[in-house]
Tab-separated table of C-alpha atoms and ligand atoms in Angstrom:
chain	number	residue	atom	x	y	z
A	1	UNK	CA	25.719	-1.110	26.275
A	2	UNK	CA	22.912	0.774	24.234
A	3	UNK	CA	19.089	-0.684	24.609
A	4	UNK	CA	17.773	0.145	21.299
A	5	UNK	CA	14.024	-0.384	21.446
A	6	UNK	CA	11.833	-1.215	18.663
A	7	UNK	CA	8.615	-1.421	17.499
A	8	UNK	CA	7.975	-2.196	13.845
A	9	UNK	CA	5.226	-4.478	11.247
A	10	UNK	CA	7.088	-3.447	7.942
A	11	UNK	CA	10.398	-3.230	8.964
A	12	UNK	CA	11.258	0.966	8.443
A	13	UNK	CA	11.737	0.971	12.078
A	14	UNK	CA	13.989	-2.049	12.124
A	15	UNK	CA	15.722	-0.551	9.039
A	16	UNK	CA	16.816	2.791	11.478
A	17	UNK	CA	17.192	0.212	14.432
A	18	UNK	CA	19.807	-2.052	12.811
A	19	UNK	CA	21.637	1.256	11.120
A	20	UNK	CA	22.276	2.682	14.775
A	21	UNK	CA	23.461	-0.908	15.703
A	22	UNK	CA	25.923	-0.865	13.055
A	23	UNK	CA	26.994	2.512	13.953
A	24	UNK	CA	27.235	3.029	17.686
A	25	UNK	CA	26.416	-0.909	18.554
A	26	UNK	CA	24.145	-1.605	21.040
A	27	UNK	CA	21.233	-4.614	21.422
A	28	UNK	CA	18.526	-4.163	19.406
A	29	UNK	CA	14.861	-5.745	21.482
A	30	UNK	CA	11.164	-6.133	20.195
A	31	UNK	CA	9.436	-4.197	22.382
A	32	UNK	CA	5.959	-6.518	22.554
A	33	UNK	CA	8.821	-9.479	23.511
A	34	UNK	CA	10.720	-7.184	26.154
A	35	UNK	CA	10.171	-7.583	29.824
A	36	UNK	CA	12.851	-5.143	31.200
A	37	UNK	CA	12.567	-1.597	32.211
A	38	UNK	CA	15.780	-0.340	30.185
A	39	UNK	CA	17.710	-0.192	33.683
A	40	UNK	CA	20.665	-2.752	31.975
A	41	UNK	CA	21.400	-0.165	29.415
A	42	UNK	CA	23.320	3.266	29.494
A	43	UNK	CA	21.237	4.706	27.763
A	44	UNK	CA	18.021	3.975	25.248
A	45	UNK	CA	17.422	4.660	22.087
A	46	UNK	CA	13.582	4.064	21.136
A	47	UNK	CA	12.410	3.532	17.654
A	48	UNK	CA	9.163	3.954	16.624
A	49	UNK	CA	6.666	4.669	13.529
A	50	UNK	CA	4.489	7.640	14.235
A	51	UNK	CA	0.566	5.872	14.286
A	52	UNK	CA	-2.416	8.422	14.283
A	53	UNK	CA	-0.271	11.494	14.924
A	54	UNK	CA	0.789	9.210	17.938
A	55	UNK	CA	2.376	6.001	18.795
A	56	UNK	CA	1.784	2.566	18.589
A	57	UNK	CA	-0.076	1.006	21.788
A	58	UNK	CA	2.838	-1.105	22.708
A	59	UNK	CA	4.958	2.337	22.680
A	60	UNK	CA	2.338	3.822	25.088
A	61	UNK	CA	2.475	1.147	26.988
A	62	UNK	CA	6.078	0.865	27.036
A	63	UNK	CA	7.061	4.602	27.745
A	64	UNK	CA	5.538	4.767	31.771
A	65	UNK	CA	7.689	1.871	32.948
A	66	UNK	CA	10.826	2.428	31.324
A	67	UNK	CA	13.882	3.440	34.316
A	68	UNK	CA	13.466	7.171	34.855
A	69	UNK	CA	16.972	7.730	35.104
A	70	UNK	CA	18.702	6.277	31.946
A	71	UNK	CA	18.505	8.302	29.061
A	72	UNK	CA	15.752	8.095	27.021
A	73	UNK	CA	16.088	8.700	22.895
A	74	UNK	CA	13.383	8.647	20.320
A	75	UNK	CA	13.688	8.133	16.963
A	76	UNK	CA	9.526	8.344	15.601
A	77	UNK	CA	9.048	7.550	11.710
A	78	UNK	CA	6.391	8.370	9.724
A	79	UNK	CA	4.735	7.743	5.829
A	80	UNK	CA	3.329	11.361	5.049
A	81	UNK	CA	2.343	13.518	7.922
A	82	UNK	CA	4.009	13.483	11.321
A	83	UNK	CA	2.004	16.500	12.842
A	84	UNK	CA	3.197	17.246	16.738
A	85	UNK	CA	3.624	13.650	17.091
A	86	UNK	CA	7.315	14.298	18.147
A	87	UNK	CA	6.202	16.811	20.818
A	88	UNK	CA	3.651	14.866	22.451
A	89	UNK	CA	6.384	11.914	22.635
A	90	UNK	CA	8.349	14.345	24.769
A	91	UNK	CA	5.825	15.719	26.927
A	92	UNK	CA	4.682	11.980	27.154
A	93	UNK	CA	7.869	11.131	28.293
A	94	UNK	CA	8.112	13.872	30.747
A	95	UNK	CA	4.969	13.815	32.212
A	96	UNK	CA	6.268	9.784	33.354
A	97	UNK	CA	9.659	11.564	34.640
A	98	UNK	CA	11.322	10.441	31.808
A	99	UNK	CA	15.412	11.567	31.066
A	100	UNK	CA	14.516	12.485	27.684
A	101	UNK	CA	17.268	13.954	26.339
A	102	UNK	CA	16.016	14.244	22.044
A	103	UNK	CA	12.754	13.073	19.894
A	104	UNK	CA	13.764	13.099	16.310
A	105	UNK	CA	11.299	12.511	13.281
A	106	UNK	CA	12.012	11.065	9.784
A	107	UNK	CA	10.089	10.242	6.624
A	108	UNK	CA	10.020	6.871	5.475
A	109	UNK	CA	7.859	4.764	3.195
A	110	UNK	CA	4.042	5.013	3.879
A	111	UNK	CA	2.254	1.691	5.649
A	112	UNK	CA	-0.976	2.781	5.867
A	113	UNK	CA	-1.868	1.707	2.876
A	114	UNK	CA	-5.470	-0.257	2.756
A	115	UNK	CA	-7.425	2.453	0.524
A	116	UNK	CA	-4.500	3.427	-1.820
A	117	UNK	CA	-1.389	2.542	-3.095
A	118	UNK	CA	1.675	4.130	-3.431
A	119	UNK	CA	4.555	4.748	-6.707
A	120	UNK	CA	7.367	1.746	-6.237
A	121	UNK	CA	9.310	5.067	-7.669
A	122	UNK	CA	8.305	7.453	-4.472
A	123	UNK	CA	8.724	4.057	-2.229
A	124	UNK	CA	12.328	4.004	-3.788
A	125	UNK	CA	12.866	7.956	-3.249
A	126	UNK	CA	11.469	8.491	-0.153
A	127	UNK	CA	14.121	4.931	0.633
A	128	UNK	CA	17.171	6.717	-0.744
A	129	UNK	CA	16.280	10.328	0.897
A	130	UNK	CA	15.978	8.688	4.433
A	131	UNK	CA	19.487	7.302	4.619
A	132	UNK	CA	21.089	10.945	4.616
A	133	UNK	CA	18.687	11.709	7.349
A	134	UNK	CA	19.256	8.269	9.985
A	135	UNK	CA	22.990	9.271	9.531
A	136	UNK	CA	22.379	13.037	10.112
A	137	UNK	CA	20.332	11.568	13.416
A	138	UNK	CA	23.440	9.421	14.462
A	139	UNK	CA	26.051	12.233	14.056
A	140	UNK	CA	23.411	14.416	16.305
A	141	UNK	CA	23.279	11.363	19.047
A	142	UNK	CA	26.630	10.341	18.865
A	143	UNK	CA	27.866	13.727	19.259
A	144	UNK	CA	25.671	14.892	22.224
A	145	UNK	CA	24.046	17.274	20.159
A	146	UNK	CA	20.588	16.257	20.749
A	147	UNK	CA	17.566	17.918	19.390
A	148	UNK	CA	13.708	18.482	21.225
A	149	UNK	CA	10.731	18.812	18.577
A	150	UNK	CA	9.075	22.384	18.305
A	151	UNK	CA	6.022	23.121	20.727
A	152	UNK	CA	2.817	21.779	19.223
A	153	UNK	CA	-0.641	22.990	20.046
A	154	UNK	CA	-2.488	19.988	19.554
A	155	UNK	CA	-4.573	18.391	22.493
A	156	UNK	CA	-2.885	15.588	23.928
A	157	UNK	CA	-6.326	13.300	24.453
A	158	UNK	CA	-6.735	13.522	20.660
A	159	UNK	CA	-3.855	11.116	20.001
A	160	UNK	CA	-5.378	8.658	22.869
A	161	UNK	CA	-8.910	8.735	21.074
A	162	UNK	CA	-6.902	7.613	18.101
A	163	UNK	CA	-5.366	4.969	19.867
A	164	UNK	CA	-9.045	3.929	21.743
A	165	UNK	CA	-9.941	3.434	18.214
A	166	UNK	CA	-7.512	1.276	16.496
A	167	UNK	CA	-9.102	-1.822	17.318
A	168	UNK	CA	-11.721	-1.268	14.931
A	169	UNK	CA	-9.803	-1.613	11.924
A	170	UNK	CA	-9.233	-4.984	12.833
A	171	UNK	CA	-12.903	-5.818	12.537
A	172	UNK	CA	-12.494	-4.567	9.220
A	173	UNK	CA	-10.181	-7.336	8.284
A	174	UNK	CA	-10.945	-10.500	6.874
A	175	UNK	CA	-9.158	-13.664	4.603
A	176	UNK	CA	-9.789	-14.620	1.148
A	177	UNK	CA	-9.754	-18.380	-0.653
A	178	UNK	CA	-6.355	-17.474	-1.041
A	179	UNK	CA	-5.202	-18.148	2.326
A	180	UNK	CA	-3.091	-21.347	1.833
A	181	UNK	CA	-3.276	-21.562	5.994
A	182	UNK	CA	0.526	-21.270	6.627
A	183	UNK	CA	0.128	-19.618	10.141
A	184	UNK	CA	1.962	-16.905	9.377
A	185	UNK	CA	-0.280	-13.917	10.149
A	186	UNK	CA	-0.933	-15.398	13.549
A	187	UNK	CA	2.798	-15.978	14.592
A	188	UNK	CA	3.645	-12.307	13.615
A	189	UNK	CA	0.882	-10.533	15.095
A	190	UNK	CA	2.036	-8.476	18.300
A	191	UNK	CA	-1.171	-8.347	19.925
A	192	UNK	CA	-2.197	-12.467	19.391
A	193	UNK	CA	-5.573	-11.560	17.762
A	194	UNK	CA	-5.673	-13.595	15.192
A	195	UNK	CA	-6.332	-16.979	14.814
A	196	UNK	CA	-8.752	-20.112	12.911
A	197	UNK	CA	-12.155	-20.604	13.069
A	198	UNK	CA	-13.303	-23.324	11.833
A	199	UNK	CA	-10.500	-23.778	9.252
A	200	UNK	CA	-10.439	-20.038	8.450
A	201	UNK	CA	-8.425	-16.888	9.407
A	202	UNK	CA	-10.207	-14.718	11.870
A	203	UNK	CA	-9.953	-11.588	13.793
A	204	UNK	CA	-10.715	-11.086	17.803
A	205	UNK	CA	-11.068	-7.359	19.202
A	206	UNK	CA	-7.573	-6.932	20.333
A	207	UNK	CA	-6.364	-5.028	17.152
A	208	UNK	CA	-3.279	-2.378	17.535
A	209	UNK	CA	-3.831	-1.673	13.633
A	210	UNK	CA	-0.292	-2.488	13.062
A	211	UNK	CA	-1.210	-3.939	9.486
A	212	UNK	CA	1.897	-6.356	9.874
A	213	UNK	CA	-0.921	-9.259	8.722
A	214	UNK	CA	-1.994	-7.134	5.781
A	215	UNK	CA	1.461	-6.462	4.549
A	216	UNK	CA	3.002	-9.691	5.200
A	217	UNK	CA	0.790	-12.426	4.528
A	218	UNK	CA	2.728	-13.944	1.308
A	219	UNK	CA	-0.560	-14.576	-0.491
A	220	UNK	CA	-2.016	-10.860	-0.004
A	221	UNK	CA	-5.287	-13.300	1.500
A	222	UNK	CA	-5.454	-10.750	4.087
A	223	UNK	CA	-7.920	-7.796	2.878
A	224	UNK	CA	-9.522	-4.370	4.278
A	225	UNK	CA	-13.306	-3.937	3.693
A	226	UNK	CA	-13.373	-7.107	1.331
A	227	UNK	CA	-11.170	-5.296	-1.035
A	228	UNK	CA	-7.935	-6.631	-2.836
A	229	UNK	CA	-6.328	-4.536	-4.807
A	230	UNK	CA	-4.005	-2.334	-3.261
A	231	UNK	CA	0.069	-3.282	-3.188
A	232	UNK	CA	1.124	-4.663	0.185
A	233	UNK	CA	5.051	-2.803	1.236
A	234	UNK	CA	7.715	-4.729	3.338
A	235	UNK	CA	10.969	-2.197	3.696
A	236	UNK	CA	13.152	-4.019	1.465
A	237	UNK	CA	16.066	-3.468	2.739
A	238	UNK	CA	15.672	-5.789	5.700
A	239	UNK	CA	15.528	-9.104	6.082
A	240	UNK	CA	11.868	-10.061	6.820
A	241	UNK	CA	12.439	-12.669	9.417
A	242	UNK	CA	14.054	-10.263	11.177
A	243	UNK	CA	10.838	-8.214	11.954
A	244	UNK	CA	9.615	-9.168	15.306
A	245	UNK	CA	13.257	-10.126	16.504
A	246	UNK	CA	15.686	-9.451	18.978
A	247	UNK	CA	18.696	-8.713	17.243
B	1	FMN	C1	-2.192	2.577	12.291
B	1	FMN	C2	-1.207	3.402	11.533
B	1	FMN	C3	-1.283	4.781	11.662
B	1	FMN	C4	-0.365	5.585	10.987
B	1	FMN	N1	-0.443	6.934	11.169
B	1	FMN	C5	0.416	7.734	10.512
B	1	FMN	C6	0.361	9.149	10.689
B	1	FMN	O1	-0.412	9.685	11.489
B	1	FMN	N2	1.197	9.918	9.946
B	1	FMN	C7	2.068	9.377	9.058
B	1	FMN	O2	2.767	10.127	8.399
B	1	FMN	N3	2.197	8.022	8.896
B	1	FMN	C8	1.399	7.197	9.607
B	1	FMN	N4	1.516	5.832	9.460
B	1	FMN	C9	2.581	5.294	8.599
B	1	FMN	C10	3.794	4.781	9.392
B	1	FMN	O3	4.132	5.665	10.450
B	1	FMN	C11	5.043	4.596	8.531
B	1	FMN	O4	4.792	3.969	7.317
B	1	FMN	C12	6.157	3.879	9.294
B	1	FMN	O5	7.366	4.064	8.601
B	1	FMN	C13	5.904	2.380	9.449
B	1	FMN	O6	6.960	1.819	10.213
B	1	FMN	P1	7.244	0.242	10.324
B	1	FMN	O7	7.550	-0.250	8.923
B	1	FMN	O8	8.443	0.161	11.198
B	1	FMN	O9	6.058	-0.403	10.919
B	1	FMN	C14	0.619	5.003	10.139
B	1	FMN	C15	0.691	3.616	10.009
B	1	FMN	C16	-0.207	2.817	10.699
B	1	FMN	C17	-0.106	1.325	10.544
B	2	SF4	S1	-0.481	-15.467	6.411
B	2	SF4	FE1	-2.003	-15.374	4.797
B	2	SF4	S2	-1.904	-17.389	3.814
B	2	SF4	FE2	-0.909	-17.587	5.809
B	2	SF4	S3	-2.557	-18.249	7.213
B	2	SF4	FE3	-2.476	-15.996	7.323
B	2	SF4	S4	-4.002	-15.318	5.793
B	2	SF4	FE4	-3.549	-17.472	5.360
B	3	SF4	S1	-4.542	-8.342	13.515
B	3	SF4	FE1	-3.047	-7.682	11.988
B	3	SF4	S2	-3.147	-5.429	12.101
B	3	SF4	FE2	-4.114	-6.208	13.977
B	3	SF4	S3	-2.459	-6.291	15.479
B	3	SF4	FE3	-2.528	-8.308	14.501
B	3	SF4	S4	-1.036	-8.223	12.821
B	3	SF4	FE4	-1.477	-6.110	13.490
Protein backbone atom coordinates (compact mmCIF):
# COMPACT_ATOMS: atom_id res chain seq x y z
CA UNK A 1 0.00 0.00 0.00
CA UNK A 2 1.11 3.68 -0.92
CA UNK A 3 1.23 6.38 2.17
CA UNK A 4 0.39 9.44 0.36
CA UNK A 5 1.09 12.33 2.71
CA UNK A 6 -0.51 15.60 2.68
CA UNK A 7 -0.44 18.85 3.77
CA UNK A 8 -2.91 21.36 2.38
CA UNK A 9 -5.39 24.80 3.63
CA UNK A 10 -6.94 25.31 0.06
CA UNK A 11 -7.11 22.07 -1.17
CA UNK A 12 -4.36 22.19 -4.49
CA UNK A 13 -2.45 19.72 -2.56
CA UNK A 14 -5.41 17.49 -1.86
CA UNK A 15 -6.44 18.04 -5.52
CA UNK A 16 -2.76 16.17 -6.66
CA UNK A 17 -3.23 13.85 -3.51
CA UNK A 18 -6.63 12.38 -4.45
CA UNK A 19 -5.49 12.28 -8.43
CA UNK A 20 -2.51 9.84 -7.44
CA UNK A 21 -5.12 7.91 -5.30
CA UNK A 22 -7.25 7.43 -8.19
CA UNK A 23 -4.40 6.47 -10.27
CA UNK A 24 -1.97 4.20 -8.46
CA UNK A 25 -4.35 3.88 -5.12
CA UNK A 26 -2.88 4.21 -2.03
CA UNK A 27 -4.22 5.98 1.54
CA UNK A 28 -4.25 9.38 1.46
CA UNK A 29 -3.32 10.97 5.57
CA UNK A 30 -3.32 14.66 6.94
CA UNK A 31 -0.11 15.04 7.97
CA UNK A 32 -0.88 17.48 11.29
CA UNK A 33 -3.45 14.24 12.19
CA UNK A 34 -0.70 11.47 11.39
CA UNK A 35 1.19 9.77 14.12
CA UNK A 36 3.13 7.11 12.07
CA UNK A 37 6.55 7.20 10.66
CA UNK A 38 5.52 5.91 7.02
CA UNK A 39 7.06 2.36 8.03
CA UNK A 40 3.29 0.63 7.04
CA UNK A 41 3.68 1.82 3.54
CA UNK A 42 5.88 0.64 0.50
CA UNK A 43 6.62 3.50 -0.34
CA UNK A 44 5.52 7.46 0.26
CA UNK A 45 4.46 9.84 -1.74
CA UNK A 46 4.52 13.42 0.04
CA UNK A 47 2.48 16.30 -1.12
CA UNK A 48 3.13 19.57 -0.32
CA UNK A 49 2.64 23.45 -1.32
CA UNK A 50 5.96 25.18 -1.59
CA UNK A 51 5.69 28.11 1.55
CA UNK A 52 8.50 30.85 1.54
CA UNK A 53 10.67 29.12 -1.06
CA UNK A 54 10.28 26.26 1.59
CA UNK A 55 7.81 24.08 3.24
CA UNK A 56 5.17 24.25 5.52
CA UNK A 57 6.24 23.74 9.36
CA UNK A 58 4.30 20.59 9.69
CA UNK A 59 6.40 19.31 6.48
CA UNK A 60 9.63 20.24 8.37
CA UNK A 61 8.56 18.71 11.07
CA UNK A 62 7.37 15.73 9.41
CA UNK A 63 10.42 14.99 7.05
CA UNK A 64 13.22 13.94 10.15
CA UNK A 65 11.02 11.16 11.51
CA UNK A 66 9.68 9.62 8.57
CA UNK A 67 11.31 5.55 8.17
CA UNK A 68 14.64 6.04 6.44
CA UNK A 69 14.25 3.13 4.43
CA UNK A 70 10.88 3.35 2.53
CA UNK A 71 10.91 5.42 -0.34
CA UNK A 72 10.36 8.79 -0.01
CA UNK A 73 8.44 10.95 -3.03
CA UNK A 74 7.70 14.61 -3.15
CA UNK A 75 5.34 16.23 -5.01
CA UNK A 76 5.89 20.41 -3.80
CA UNK A 77 3.23 22.92 -5.40
CA UNK A 78 3.49 26.31 -5.72
CA UNK A 79 1.28 29.81 -6.82
CA UNK A 80 4.06 31.84 -8.77
CA UNK A 81 7.63 31.26 -7.85
CA UNK A 82 9.04 27.96 -6.65
CA UNK A 83 12.80 29.09 -6.54
CA UNK A 84 15.23 25.99 -5.27
CA UNK A 85 12.50 24.99 -3.09
CA UNK A 86 12.58 21.48 -4.76
CA UNK A 87 16.35 21.16 -4.12
CA UNK A 88 16.44 22.05 -0.63
CA UNK A 89 13.48 19.37 -0.13
CA UNK A 90 16.03 16.85 -1.35
CA UNK A 91 19.01 17.83 0.41
CA UNK A 92 16.52 18.17 3.42
CA UNK A 93 15.62 14.83 2.98
CA UNK A 94 19.06 13.56 2.65
CA UNK A 95 20.70 15.26 5.19
CA UNK A 96 17.83 13.06 7.66
CA UNK A 97 19.01 9.79 5.60
CA UNK A 98 16.09 9.93 3.72
CA UNK A 99 15.43 7.18 0.47
CA UNK A 100 14.51 9.96 -1.65
CA UNK A 101 14.15 8.68 -4.78
CA UNK A 102 12.32 12.19 -6.89
CA UNK A 103 11.10 15.92 -5.78
CA UNK A 104 8.84 17.15 -8.47
CA UNK A 105 7.37 20.81 -8.65
CA UNK A 106 4.09 22.06 -10.24
CA UNK A 107 2.21 25.32 -10.64
CA UNK A 108 -1.05 25.62 -9.24
CA UNK A 109 -3.38 28.42 -8.20
CA UNK A 110 -1.75 31.15 -5.97
CA UNK A 111 -2.87 31.17 -1.95
CA UNK A 112 -1.01 33.80 -0.82
CA UNK A 113 -3.28 36.10 -1.50
CA UNK A 114 -3.89 38.85 1.49
CA UNK A 115 -2.48 42.05 -0.49
CA UNK A 116 -3.83 41.14 -4.00
CA UNK A 117 -6.09 39.24 -5.84
CA UNK A 118 -5.88 37.14 -8.59
CA UNK A 119 -8.01 36.76 -12.43
CA UNK A 120 -10.87 33.84 -11.77
CA UNK A 121 -9.61 33.50 -15.66
CA UNK A 122 -5.68 32.78 -14.67
CA UNK A 123 -7.20 30.73 -11.47
CA UNK A 124 -9.10 28.70 -14.24
CA UNK A 125 -5.86 28.44 -16.61
CA UNK A 126 -3.33 27.87 -14.35
CA UNK A 127 -6.40 24.83 -13.08
CA UNK A 128 -6.61 23.37 -16.57
CA UNK A 129 -2.62 23.60 -17.33
CA UNK A 130 -1.85 21.61 -14.05
CA UNK A 131 -3.80 18.49 -14.91
CA UNK A 132 -1.39 17.64 -17.96
CA UNK A 133 1.40 18.12 -15.54
CA UNK A 134 0.02 15.73 -12.16
CA UNK A 135 -0.48 13.08 -14.97
CA UNK A 136 2.97 13.71 -16.61
CA UNK A 137 4.22 13.30 -12.67
CA UNK A 138 2.27 9.91 -12.34
CA UNK A 139 3.53 8.38 -15.65
CA UNK A 140 7.22 9.50 -14.26
CA UNK A 141 6.40 7.66 -10.69
CA UNK A 142 4.57 4.92 -11.91
CA UNK A 143 7.10 4.11 -14.37
CA UNK A 144 10.28 4.34 -12.17
CA UNK A 145 11.43 7.13 -14.02
CA UNK A 146 11.92 9.47 -11.26
CA UNK A 147 13.29 12.90 -11.52
CA UNK A 148 15.82 15.05 -8.77
CA UNK A 149 15.42 19.02 -9.02
CA UNK A 150 18.51 20.96 -10.51
CA UNK A 151 21.28 22.14 -7.93
CA UNK A 152 20.27 25.43 -6.35
CA UNK A 153 22.63 27.91 -4.81
CA UNK A 154 20.52 29.32 -2.32
CA UNK A 155 21.48 29.13 1.50
CA UNK A 156 19.62 26.59 3.20
CA UNK A 157 19.07 28.80 6.69
CA UNK A 158 17.24 31.33 4.49
CA UNK A 159 14.20 29.07 4.07
CA UNK A 160 14.29 28.36 8.08
CA UNK A 161 14.32 32.26 8.78
CA UNK A 162 11.23 32.20 6.64
CA UNK A 163 9.73 29.61 8.52
CA UNK A 164 10.97 31.39 12.18
CA UNK A 165 8.86 34.08 10.83
CA UNK A 166 5.55 32.83 9.86
CA UNK A 167 4.02 33.26 13.07
CA UNK A 168 3.84 36.82 12.65
CA UNK A 169 1.36 36.94 10.06
CA UNK A 170 -0.93 35.54 12.37
CA UNK A 171 -0.74 38.59 14.60
CA UNK A 172 -1.72 40.31 11.63
CA UNK A 173 -5.05 38.63 11.56
CA UNK A 174 -8.10 39.66 13.04
CA UNK A 175 -12.34 39.12 12.69
CA UNK A 176 -14.84 41.49 11.52
CA UNK A 177 -18.80 42.03 12.72
CA UNK A 178 -19.24 39.61 10.17
CA UNK A 179 -18.20 36.66 12.01
CA UNK A 180 -21.56 34.84 12.57
CA UNK A 181 -19.36 32.58 15.30
CA UNK A 182 -19.82 29.17 13.53
CA UNK A 183 -16.46 27.69 14.84
CA UNK A 184 -15.26 26.97 11.78
CA UNK A 185 -11.88 28.72 11.58
CA UNK A 186 -10.96 27.12 14.86
CA UNK A 187 -11.86 23.43 13.91
CA UNK A 188 -9.76 23.75 10.65
CA UNK A 189 -6.79 25.37 11.88
CA UNK A 190 -3.71 22.85 11.95
CA UNK A 191 -1.82 24.53 14.51
CA UNK A 192 -5.06 25.16 17.23
CA UNK A 193 -4.33 28.94 17.45
CA UNK A 194 -7.33 30.24 17.20
CA UNK A 195 -10.01 30.57 19.38
CA UNK A 196 -12.85 33.24 21.40
CA UNK A 197 -12.22 35.85 23.55
CA UNK A 198 -14.72 37.15 25.06
CA UNK A 199 -17.29 36.30 22.34
CA UNK A 200 -14.82 37.17 19.55
CA UNK A 201 -12.38 35.38 17.16
CA UNK A 202 -8.81 35.68 18.23
CA UNK A 203 -5.36 34.76 17.35
CA UNK A 204 -2.52 33.15 19.84
CA UNK A 205 1.28 33.09 18.59
CA UNK A 206 1.28 29.66 17.20
CA UNK A 207 0.66 30.74 13.51
CA UNK A 208 2.10 28.35 10.52
CA UNK A 209 0.63 31.12 8.04
CA UNK A 210 -1.30 28.48 6.36
CA UNK A 211 -4.18 31.09 5.58
CA UNK A 212 -6.71 28.05 5.68
CA UNK A 213 -8.85 30.63 8.21
CA UNK A 214 -8.54 33.45 5.71
CA UNK A 215 -9.65 31.44 2.77
CA UNK A 216 -12.24 29.42 4.33
CA UNK A 217 -14.15 31.26 6.74
CA UNK A 218 -17.66 31.34 4.73
CA UNK A 219 -18.26 34.96 5.74
CA UNK A 220 -14.68 36.32 4.52
CA UNK A 221 -14.85 37.81 8.60
CA UNK A 222 -11.36 36.78 8.68
CA UNK A 223 -9.05 39.83 7.43
CA UNK A 224 -5.14 40.75 7.01
CA UNK A 225 -4.09 44.21 8.35
CA UNK A 226 -7.87 45.22 8.90
CA UNK A 227 -8.38 45.02 5.24
CA UNK A 228 -11.32 43.26 3.30
CA UNK A 229 -11.23 43.35 0.01
CA UNK A 230 -9.28 40.85 -1.61
CA UNK A 231 -11.10 37.39 -3.10
CA UNK A 232 -10.59 34.43 -0.77
CA UNK A 233 -9.62 30.88 -3.31
CA UNK A 234 -10.69 27.28 -2.25
CA UNK A 235 -9.40 24.75 -5.26
CA UNK A 236 -12.68 24.03 -6.62
CA UNK A 237 -12.33 21.01 -7.70
CA UNK A 238 -12.39 19.34 -4.30
CA UNK A 239 -14.73 18.83 -1.97
CA UNK A 240 -14.06 21.26 0.95
CA UNK A 241 -14.81 18.98 3.80
CA UNK A 242 -12.39 16.97 2.55
CA UNK A 243 -9.46 19.38 3.43
CA UNK A 244 -8.00 18.33 6.66
CA UNK A 245 -9.09 14.58 6.08
CA UNK A 246 -7.84 11.28 5.90
CA UNK A 247 -9.06 9.92 2.85
C1 LIG B 1 2.75 31.08 3.79
C2 LIG B 1 2.70 30.82 2.32
C3 LIG B 1 3.88 30.98 1.60
C4 LIG B 1 3.87 30.72 0.23
N1 LIG B 1 5.05 30.85 -0.44
C5 LIG B 1 5.08 30.63 -1.77
C6 LIG B 1 6.30 30.75 -2.50
O1 LIG B 1 7.38 30.98 -1.95
N2 LIG B 1 6.26 30.59 -3.85
C7 LIG B 1 5.10 30.32 -4.50
O2 LIG B 1 5.12 30.23 -5.72
N3 LIG B 1 3.91 30.14 -3.84
C8 LIG B 1 3.88 30.28 -2.50
N4 LIG B 1 2.70 30.10 -1.81
C9 LIG B 1 1.50 29.67 -2.55
C10 LIG B 1 1.21 28.17 -2.39
O3 LIG B 1 2.40 27.39 -2.47
C11 LIG B 1 0.24 27.62 -3.44
O4 LIG B 1 -0.86 28.44 -3.66
C12 LIG B 1 -0.20 26.19 -3.12
O5 LIG B 1 -0.77 25.63 -4.27
C13 LIG B 1 -1.22 26.13 -1.98
O6 LIG B 1 -1.52 24.76 -1.73
P1 LIG B 1 -2.77 24.27 -0.84
O7 LIG B 1 -4.02 24.77 -1.54
O8 LIG B 1 -2.67 22.79 -0.89
O9 LIG B 1 -2.62 24.81 0.52
C14 LIG B 1 2.68 30.34 -0.43
C15 LIG B 1 1.50 30.18 0.30
C16 LIG B 1 1.50 30.42 1.66
C17 LIG B 1 0.22 30.24 2.43
S1 LIG C 1 -15.12 30.83 10.38
FE1 LIG C 1 -15.53 33.00 10.15
S2 LIG C 1 -17.69 33.23 10.73
FE2 LIG C 1 -17.00 31.26 11.54
S3 LIG C 1 -16.28 31.71 13.64
FE3 LIG C 1 -14.48 31.86 12.29
S4 LIG C 1 -14.38 34.06 11.74
FE4 LIG C 1 -16.44 33.67 12.56
S1 LIG D 1 -4.46 30.94 12.40
FE1 LIG D 1 -5.21 30.68 10.31
S2 LIG D 1 -3.36 30.98 9.06
FE2 LIG D 1 -2.65 30.59 11.16
S3 LIG D 1 -2.33 28.38 11.25
FE3 LIG D 1 -4.44 28.74 11.93
S4 LIG D 1 -5.72 28.51 10.10
FE4 LIG D 1 -3.57 28.74 9.44
Amino acid sequence: MIGILYFSSTGNSLYIAQKVQKRIGGQIKYIPNYKGNGSEFEKIILVTPIYSYGMPTFVYDIVPKLNKTTQLIVIQNYGGMAGGADYFMYQYAVEQGLNIKAVYAMKMPENFTTTFSVPKFYIEHTLKNADKRIDDIIDSICTFNYRLPQKCKTKVDTYFKNKSNWHLIGEDFSSTNACIKCKKCISICPANNIYFDNGKIAFSNKCVACLGCYHRCPQKAIVYKGRNKKDRYINPNVCEDHIGKDI
